[in-house]
Coordinates of C-alpha atoms in Angstrom, one line a residue:
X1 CA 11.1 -49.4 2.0
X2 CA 8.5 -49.2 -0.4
X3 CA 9.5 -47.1 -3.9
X4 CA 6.7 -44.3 -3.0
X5 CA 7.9 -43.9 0.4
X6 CA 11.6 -43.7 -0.6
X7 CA 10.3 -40.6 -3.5
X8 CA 8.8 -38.8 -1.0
X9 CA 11.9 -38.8 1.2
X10 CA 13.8 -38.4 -2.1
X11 CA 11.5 -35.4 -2.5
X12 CA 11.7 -34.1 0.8
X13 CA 15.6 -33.9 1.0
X14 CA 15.9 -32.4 -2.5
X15 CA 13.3 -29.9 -2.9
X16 CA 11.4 -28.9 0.5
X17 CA 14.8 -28.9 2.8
X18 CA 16.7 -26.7 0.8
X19 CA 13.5 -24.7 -0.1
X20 CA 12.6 -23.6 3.7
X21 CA 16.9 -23.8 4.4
X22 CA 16.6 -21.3 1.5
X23 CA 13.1 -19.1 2.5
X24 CA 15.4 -18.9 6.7
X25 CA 17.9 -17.1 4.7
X26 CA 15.8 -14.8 3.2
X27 CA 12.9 -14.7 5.6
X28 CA 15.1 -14.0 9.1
X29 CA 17.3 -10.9 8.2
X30 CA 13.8 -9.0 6.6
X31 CA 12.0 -10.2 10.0
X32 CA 14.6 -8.8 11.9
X33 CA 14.2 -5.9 9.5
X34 CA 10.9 -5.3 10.0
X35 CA 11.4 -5.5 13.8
X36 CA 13.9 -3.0 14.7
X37 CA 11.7 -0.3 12.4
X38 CA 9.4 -0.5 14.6
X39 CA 11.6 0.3 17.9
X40 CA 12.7 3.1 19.8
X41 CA 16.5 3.2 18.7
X42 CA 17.3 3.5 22.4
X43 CA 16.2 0.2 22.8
X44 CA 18.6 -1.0 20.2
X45 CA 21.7 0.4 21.5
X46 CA 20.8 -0.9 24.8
X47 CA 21.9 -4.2 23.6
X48 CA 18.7 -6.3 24.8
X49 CA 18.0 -9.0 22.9
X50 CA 13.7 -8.8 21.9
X51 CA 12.4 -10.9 19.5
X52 CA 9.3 -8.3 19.1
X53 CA 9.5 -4.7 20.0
X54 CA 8.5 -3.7 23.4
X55 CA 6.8 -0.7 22.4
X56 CA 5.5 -0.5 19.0
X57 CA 5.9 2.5 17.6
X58 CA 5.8 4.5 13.6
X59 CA 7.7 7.6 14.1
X60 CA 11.3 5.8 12.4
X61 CA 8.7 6.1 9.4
X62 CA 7.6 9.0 9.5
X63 CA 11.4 10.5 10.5
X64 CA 13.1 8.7 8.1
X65 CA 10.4 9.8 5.2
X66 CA 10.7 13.6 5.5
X67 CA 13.3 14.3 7.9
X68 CA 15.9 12.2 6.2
X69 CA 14.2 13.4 2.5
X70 CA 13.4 9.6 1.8
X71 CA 10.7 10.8 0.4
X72 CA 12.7 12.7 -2.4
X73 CA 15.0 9.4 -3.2
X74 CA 11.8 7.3 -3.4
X75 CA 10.7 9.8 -5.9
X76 CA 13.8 9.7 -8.1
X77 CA 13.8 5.8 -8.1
X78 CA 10.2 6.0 -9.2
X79 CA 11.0 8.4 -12.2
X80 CA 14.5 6.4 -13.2
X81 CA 13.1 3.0 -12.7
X82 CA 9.7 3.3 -14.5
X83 CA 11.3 5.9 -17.5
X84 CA 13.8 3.2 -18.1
X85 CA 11.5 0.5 -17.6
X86 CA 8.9 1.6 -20.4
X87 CA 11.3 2.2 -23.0
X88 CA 13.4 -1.0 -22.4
X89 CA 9.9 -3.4 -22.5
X90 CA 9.3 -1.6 -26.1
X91 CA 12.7 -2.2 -27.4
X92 CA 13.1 -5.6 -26.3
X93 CA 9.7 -6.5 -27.9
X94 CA 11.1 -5.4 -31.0
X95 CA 14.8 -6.3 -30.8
X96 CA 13.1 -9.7 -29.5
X97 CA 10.9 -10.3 -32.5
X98 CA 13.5 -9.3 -34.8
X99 CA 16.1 -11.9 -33.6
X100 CA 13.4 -14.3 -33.7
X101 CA 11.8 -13.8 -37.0
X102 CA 14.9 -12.1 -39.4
X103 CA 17.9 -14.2 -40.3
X104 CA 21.1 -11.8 -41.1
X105 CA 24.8 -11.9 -41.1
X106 CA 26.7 -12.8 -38.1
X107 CA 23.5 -13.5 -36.2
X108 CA 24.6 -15.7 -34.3
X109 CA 27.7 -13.9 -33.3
X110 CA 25.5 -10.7 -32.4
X111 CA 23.3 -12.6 -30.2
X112 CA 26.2 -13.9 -28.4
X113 CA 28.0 -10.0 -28.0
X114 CA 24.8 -9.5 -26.3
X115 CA 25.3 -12.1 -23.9
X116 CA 28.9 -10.9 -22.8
X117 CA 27.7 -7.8 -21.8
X118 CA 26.3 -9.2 -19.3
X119 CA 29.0 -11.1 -18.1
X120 CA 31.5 -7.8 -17.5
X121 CA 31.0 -6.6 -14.3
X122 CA 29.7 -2.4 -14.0
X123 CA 32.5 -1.6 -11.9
X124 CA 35.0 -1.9 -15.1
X125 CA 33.1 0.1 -17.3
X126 CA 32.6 3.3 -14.7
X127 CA 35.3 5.0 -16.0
X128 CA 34.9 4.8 -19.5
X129 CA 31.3 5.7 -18.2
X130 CA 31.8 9.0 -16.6
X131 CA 34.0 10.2 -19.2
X132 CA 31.1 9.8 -22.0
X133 CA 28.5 11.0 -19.4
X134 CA 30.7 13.8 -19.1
X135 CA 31.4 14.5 -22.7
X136 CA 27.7 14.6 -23.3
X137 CA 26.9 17.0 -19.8
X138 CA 25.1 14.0 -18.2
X139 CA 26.9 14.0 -15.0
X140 CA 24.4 14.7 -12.1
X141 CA 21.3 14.4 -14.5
X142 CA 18.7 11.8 -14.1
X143 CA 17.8 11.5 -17.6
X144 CA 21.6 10.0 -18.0
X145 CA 20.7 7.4 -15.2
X146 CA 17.3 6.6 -17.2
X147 CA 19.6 6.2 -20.3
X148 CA 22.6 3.9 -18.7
X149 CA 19.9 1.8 -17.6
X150 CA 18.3 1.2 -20.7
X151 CA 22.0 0.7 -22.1
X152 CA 22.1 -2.1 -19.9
X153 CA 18.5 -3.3 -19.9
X154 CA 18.4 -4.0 -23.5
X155 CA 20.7 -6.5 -24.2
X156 CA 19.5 -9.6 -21.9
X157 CA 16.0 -8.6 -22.3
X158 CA 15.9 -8.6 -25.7
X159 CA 17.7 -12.1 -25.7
X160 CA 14.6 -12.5 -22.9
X161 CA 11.9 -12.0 -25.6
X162 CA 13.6 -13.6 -28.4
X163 CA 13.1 -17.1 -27.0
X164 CA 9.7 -16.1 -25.7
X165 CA 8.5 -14.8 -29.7
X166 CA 10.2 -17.6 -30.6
X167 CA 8.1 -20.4 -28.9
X168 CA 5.6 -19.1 -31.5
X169 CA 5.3 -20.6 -35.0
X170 CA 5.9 -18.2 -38.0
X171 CA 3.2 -19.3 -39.4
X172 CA 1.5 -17.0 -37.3
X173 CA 2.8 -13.6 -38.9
X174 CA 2.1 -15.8 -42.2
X175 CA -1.7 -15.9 -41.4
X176 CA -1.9 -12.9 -39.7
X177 CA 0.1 -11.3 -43.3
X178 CA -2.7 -12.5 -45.1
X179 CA -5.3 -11.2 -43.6
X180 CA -3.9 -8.0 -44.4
X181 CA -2.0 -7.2 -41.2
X182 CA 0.8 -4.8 -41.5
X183 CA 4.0 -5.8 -39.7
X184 CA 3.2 -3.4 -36.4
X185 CA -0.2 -5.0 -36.1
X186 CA 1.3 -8.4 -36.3
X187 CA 3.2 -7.4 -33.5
X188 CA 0.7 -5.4 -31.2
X189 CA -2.1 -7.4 -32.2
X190 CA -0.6 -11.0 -32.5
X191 CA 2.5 -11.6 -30.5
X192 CA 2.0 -9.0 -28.1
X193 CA -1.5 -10.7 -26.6
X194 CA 0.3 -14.3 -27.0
X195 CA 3.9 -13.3 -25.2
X196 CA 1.9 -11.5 -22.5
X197 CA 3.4 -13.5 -19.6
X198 CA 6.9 -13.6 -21.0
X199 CA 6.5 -9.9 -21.5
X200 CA 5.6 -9.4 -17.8
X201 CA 9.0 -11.3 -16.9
X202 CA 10.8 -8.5 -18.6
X203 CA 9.4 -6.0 -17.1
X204 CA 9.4 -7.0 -13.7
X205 CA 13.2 -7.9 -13.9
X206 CA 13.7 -4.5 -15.7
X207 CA 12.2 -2.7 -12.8
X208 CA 14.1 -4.7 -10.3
X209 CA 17.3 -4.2 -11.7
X210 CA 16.6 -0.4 -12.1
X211 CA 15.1 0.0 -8.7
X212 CA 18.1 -2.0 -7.1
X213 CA 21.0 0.1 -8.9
X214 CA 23.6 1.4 -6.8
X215 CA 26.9 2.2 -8.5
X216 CA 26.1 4.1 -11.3
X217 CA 23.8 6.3 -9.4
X218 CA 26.4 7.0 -6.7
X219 CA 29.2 7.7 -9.6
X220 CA 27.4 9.9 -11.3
X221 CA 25.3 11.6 -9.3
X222 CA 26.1 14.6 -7.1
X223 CA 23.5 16.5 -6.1
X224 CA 21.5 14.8 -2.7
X225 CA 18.0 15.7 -4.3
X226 CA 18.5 13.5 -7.1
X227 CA 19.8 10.4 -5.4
X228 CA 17.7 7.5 -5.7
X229 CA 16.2 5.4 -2.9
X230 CA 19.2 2.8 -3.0
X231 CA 22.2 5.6 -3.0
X232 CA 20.3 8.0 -0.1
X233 CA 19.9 4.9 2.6
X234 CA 23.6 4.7 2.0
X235 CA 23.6 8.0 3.7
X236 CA 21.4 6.8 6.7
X237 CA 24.6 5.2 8.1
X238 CA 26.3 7.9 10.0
X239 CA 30.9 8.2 9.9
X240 CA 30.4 7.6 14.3
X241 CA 26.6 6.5 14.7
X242 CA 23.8 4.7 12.8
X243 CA 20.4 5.1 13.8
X244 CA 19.7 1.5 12.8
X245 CA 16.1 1.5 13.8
X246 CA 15.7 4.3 10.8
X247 CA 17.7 2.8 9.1
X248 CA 15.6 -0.3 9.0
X249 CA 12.7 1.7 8.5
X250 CA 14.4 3.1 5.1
X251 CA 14.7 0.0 3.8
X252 CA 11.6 -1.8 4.5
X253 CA 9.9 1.2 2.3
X254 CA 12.6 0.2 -0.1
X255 CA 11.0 -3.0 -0.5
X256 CA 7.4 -1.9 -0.9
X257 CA 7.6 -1.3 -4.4
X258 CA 9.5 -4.7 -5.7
X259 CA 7.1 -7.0 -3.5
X260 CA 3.9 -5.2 -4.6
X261 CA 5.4 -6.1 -8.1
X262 CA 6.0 -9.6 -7.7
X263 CA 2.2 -9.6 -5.8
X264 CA 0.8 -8.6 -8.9
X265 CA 2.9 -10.1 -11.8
X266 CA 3.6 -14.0 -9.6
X267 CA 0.7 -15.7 -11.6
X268 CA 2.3 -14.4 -14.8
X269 CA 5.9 -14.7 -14.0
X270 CA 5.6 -18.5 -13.8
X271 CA 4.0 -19.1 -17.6
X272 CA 6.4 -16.4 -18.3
X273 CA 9.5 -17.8 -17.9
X274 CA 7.8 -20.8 -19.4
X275 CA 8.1 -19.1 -22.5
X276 CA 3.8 -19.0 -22.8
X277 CA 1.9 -21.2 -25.5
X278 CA 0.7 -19.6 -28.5
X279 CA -3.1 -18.5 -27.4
X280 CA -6.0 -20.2 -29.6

């Protein structure tokens, strides 16, 4: 067997096999997904097996939107999500260049405190949670939601920026310094425009993990007209009967929001988490 030949099938059974094993695991349950919203839910129960629907039809929408008030928990994720979302991409810009640019005591050991709190799972820390929350009248509120997620937000996206700020020389802020740049400017003006794409990263996994929440929403919040999007679909599924077809519905407008995202960020996400080259 010639060497190309044998890279090629090298390269086939290491990278496009496990890549389309991998795009039939995602692919096939959001198909099926996409399928049953657009069914009669009689249909469903029936039992009978249809690759496509029969009849096509919108009204699990258009039920599940304003009869079910998904319309309300779309809102909500909107206002957590994008609240948290614009105050986390600030302070991990700063906490980011900071780590990258300032040396101080216990560094080292600060950066890696920031890393373990990622590693303890939000399950263990609810109690300790709800108490505080309570403490400060947060409880059913969603300005505490906004403010537990940029609790949690900061930490890893900071340690996101740092190594993106810190792909670029200092010599940078040096030059920039001299040509009478204040320390903001340097910021806005020169590592801003140069960490663009690694910015964009941060972002776009702040809003994911914001929009994708579950537990603290559904610990803390009481009050049905300020669930979010991922707590209310929890309530599409009935104690004796699910109207799956709505149910798929739900979550297919669920999606909307992420994959419109990743449509518009994908070209940047890819020199992002390439941690970008400084800009000439």
């Amino acid at each position: 067997m010639k060497p190309k030949t044998k890279k090629k099938i090298i390269r086939i059974f290491i990278l496009y096999i496990p890549l389309i094993i991998f795009l039939l695991f995602i692919g096939i349950p959001l198909f099926w997904a996409l399928s049953l919203s657009f069914r009669d839910g009689q249909s469903i129960i029936s039992g009978a097996f249809h690759l496509l629907p029969e009849r096509w039809i919108l009204d699990n929408y258009q039920y599940v939107w304003q009869a079910n008030n998904l319309n309300v928990y779309f809102k909500n994720s909107l206002i957590t999500s994008f609240g948290a979302v614009f105050v986390v991409g600030i302070l991990s810009l700063f906490n980011g260049y900071a780590l990258s640019r300032f040396e101080f005591p216990f560094k080292r050991g600060f950066m890696i405190l920031l890393l373990m709190t990622q590693m303890v799972p939000i399950i263990f820390n609810m109690t300790p949670i709800f108490l505080m929350m309570s403490k400060l009248k947060l409880v059913n509120s969603l300005f505490g939601i906004i403010l537990l997620h940029i609790a949690s937000g900061i930490p890893y996206n900071s340690l996101m920026m740092k190594s993106f700020i810190g792909s670029i020389p200092k010599e940078v802020d040096e030059a920039a310094a001299i040509d009478g740049c204040n320390r903001a400017q340097i910021i806005f003006k020169v590592i801003f425009p140069s960490v663009r794409p690694g910015f964009t990263t941060v972002i776009a996994y702040a809003f994911i993990t914001c929009w994708n929440e579950y537990l603290m929403s559904f610990t803390l919040l009481t009050d049905a007209k300020k669930f979010p999007i991922s707590v209310g679909l929890k309530y599409l599924v009935g104690e004796y009967s699910t109207d799956y077809a709505a149910l798929a519905a739900g979550c297919i407008i669920a999606l909307i929001p992420p994959i419109l995202l990743f449509a518009y960020v994908q070209k940047h996400l890819v020199s992002g988490l390439n941690a970008g080259a400084v800009k000439g």
